[in-house]
XYZ file of C-alpha atoms in Angstrom:
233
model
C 0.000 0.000 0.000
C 1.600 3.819 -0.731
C 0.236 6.766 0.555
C 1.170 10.158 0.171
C 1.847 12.984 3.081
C 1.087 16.314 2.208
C 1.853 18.758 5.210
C 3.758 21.864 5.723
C 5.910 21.076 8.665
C 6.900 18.304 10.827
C 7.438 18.430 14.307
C 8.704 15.576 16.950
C 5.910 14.592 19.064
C 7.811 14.772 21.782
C 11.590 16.258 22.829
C 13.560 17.879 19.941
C 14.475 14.947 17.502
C 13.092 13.010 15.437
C 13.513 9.812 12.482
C 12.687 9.411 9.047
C 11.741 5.745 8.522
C 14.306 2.539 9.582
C 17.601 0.891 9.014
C 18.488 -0.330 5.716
C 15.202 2.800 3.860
C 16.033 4.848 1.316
C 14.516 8.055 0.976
C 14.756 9.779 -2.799
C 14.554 13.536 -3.642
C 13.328 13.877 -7.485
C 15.462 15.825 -10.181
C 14.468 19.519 -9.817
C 13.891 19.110 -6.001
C 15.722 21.639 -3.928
C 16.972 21.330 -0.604
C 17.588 24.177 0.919
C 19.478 24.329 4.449
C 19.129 27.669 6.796
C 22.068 30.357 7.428
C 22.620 28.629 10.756
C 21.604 25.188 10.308
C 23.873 22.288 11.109
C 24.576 19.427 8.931
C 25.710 16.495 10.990
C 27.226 13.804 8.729
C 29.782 12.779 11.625
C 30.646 8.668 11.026
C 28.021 8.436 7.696
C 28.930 7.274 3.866
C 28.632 10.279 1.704
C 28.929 9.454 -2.199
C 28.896 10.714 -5.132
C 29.295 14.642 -4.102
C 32.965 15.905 -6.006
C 34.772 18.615 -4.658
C 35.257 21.072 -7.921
C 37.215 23.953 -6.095
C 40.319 24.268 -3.865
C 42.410 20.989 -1.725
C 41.361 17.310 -1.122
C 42.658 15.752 2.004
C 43.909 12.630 0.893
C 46.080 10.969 4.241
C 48.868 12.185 6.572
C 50.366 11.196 10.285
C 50.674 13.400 13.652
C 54.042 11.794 15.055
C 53.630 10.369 18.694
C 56.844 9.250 18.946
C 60.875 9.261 17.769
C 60.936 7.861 14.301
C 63.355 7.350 11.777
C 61.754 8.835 9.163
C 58.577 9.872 7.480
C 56.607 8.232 4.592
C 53.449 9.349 3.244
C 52.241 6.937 0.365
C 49.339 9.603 -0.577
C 49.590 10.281 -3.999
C 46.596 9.641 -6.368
C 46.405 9.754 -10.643
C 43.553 11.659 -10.128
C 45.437 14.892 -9.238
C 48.612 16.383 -11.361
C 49.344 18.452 -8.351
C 49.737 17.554 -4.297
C 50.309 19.707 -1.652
C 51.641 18.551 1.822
C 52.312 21.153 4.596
C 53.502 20.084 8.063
C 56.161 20.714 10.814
C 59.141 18.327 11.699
C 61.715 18.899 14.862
C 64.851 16.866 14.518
C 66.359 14.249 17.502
C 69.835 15.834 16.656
C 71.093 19.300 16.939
C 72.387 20.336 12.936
C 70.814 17.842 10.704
C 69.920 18.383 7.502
C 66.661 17.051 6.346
C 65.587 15.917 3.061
C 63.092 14.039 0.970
C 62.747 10.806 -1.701
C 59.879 9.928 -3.971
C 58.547 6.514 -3.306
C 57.181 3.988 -5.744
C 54.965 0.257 -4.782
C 56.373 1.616 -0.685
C 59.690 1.644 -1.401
C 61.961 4.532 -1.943
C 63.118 5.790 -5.515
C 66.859 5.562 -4.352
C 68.549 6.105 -7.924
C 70.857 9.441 -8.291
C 68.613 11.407 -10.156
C 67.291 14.005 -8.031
C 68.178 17.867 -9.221
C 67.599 20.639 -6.683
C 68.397 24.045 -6.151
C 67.636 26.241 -3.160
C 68.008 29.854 -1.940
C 67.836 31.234 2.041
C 67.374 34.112 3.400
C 69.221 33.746 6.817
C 68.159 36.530 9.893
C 71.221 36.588 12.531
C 71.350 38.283 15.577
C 70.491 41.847 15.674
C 69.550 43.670 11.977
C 72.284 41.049 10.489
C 70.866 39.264 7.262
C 72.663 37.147 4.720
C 71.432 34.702 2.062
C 72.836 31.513 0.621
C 72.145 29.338 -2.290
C 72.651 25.230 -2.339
C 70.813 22.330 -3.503
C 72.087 19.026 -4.914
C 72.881 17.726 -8.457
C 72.066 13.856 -9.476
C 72.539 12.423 -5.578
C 70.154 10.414 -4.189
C 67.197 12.823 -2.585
C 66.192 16.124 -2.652
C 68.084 18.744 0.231
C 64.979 20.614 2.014
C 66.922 22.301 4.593
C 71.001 22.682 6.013
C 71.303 22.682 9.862
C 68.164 22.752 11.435
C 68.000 22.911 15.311
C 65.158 22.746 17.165
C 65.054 26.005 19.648
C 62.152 25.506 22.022
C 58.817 25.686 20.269
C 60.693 26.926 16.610
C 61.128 23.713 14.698
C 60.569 23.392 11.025
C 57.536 24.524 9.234
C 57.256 23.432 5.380
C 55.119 23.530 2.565
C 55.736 20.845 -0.402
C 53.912 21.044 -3.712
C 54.674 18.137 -6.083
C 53.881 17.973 -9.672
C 53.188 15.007 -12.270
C 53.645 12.142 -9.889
C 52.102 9.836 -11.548
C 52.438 11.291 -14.720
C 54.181 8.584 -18.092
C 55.087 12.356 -19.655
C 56.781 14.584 -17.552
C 59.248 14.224 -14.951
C 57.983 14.494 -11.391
C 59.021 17.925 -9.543
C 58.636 19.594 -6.492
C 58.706 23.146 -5.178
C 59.040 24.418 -1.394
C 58.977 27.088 1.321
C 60.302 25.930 4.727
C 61.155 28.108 7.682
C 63.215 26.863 10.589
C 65.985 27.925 13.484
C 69.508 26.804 12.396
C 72.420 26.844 14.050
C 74.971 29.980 15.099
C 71.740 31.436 15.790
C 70.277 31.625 12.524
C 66.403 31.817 11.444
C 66.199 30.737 8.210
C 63.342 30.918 5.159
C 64.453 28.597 1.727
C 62.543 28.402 -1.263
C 63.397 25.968 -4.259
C 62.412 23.979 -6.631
C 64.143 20.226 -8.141
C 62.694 17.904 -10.407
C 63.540 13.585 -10.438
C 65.436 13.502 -13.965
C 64.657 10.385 -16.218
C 61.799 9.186 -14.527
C 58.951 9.217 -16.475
C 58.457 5.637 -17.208
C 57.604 5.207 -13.031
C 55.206 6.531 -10.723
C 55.620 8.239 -7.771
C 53.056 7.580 -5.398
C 54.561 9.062 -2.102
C 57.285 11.147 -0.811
C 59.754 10.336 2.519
C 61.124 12.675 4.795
C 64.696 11.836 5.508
C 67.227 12.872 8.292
C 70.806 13.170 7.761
C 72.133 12.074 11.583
C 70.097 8.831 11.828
C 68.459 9.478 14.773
C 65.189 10.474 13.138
C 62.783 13.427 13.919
C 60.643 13.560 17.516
C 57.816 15.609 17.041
C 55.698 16.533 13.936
C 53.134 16.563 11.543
C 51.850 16.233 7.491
C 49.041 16.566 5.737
C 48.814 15.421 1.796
C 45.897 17.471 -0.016
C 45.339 16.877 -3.930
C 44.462 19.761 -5.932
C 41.451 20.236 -7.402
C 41.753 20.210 -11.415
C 38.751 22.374 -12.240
C-alpha cells in the first residue's frame, strides 16, 4: 500500500528529535527538487557514507600522520592519478642538533633511491640583531632532494614546510617539487628557503609518495603532514 503525506511542517511529538523511517530505507529527492538548508543550520554527517558529491574547487585531504613518537623517518604513500598536483604542509623537529633534512619519492612503498634528483635552493638567513645574509645550495644527481642545512630545534621553533609536487604519476613529464620551509639553524640563525628540483629520467615510473629523511640517523621527535590533492577544475 503507498500513501502520500502532504503537510507543511513536521514536528517531533515529543523532545527535539526526530527519524525518518528505519535501518536499511532509502529516501529519494526527485530531479528539480531543492533542498535548501538555513544560514545557521547544522549538517551532521559525523561517522556516515557520503557518495557521489565531487569537490570542484580548492584541496582534497587525501592521508597524513601526527608523530607520537621518535621515528626514523617519514613516509606518506598519498599520492593519487587523479590529481597532477599535491600539496603537503607540516612541521618536523629533529632528535639531533644540525641535521639536515631531506626528501625521496617513493614507488609500490619503497623509496626511488637512484641518483637522479636535481635541486636548487636559496635562504634568506636573519642573525642576531639587523644582520641578514642569504645563501644558495641544492644538490645535483645524488640520491634525494636537500629541504633544509642545519636545522635545530630552539624551544617551540622547529621546522615549518610547505611541499607542492607535480606530475607524480604522470608517463610524460618528470615528477618535480617546489618548497617554502622556515626553521631555526644553528649559530643562531632563522632561516626561510625556497626551491624547486625535479627527479630527472623518470617518467616511465610513478611516484606515489614522498619520505622525509634525516641526515644524523636518529630520526625526527615531534611533527606533523598533511597530503591534499588539488582540485583540477
Amino acid at each position: 500500500m503507498t500513501s502520500e503525506l502532504k503537510v507543511d511542517k513536521i514536528t517531533p511529538a515529543s523532545g527535539t528529535s526526530g527519524t525518518f523511517g528505519d535501518s536499511g530505507d532509502t529516501f529519494q529527492v526527485p530531479s528539480g527538487v531543492t533542498l535548501d538548508i538555513a544560514s545557521g543550520a547544522t549538517l551532521d554527517a559525523t561517522g556516515a557514507t557520503v557518495t557521489g558529491i565531487t569537490d570542484t574547487n580548492g584541496l582534497v585531504f587525501l592521508g597524513g600522520t601526527t608523530l607520537s613518537g621518535t621515528v626514523t623517518d617519514i613516509a606518506l604513500d598519498h599520492f593519487s592519478s587523479t590529481y597532477d598536483i599535491h600539496k603537503i604542509y607540516g612541521y618536523l623537529s629533529c632528535v639531533t642538533a644540525g641535521s639536515d633534512i631531506g626528501m625521496r619519492f617513493r614507488d609500490g612503498g619503497s623509496d626511488i633511491t637512484s641518483s637522479n634528483y636535481i635541486m636548487s635552493l636559496g635562504s634568506n638567513l636573519q642573525l642576531n640583531g639587523s644582520t641578514t645574509s642569504t645563501t644558495d645550495y641544492g644538490n645535483w644527481l645524488q640520491d634525494h632532494f636537500n629541504m633544509i642545512s642545519g636545522s635545530i630545534s630552539s624551544g617551540a621553533t622547529i621546522m615549518r614546510f610547505e611541499v607542492t609536487v607535480f606530475n607524480a604519476m604522470s608517463s610524460t613529464f618528470n615528477p618535480a617539487v617546489q618548497l617554502l620551509t622556515s626553521y631555526y639553524r644553528t649559530s643562531n640563525q632563522y632561516v626561510i628557503t625556497m626551491g624547486g628540483g625535479y627527479l630527472d629520467g623518470n617518467t616511465s615510473t610513478t611516484c606515489e609518495g614522498l619520505k622525509f629523511i634525516e641526515s644524523s640517523g636518529n630520526g625526527f621527535d615531534a611533527g606533523a603532514a598533511r597530503v591534499y590533492g588539488v582540485v583540477s577544475s
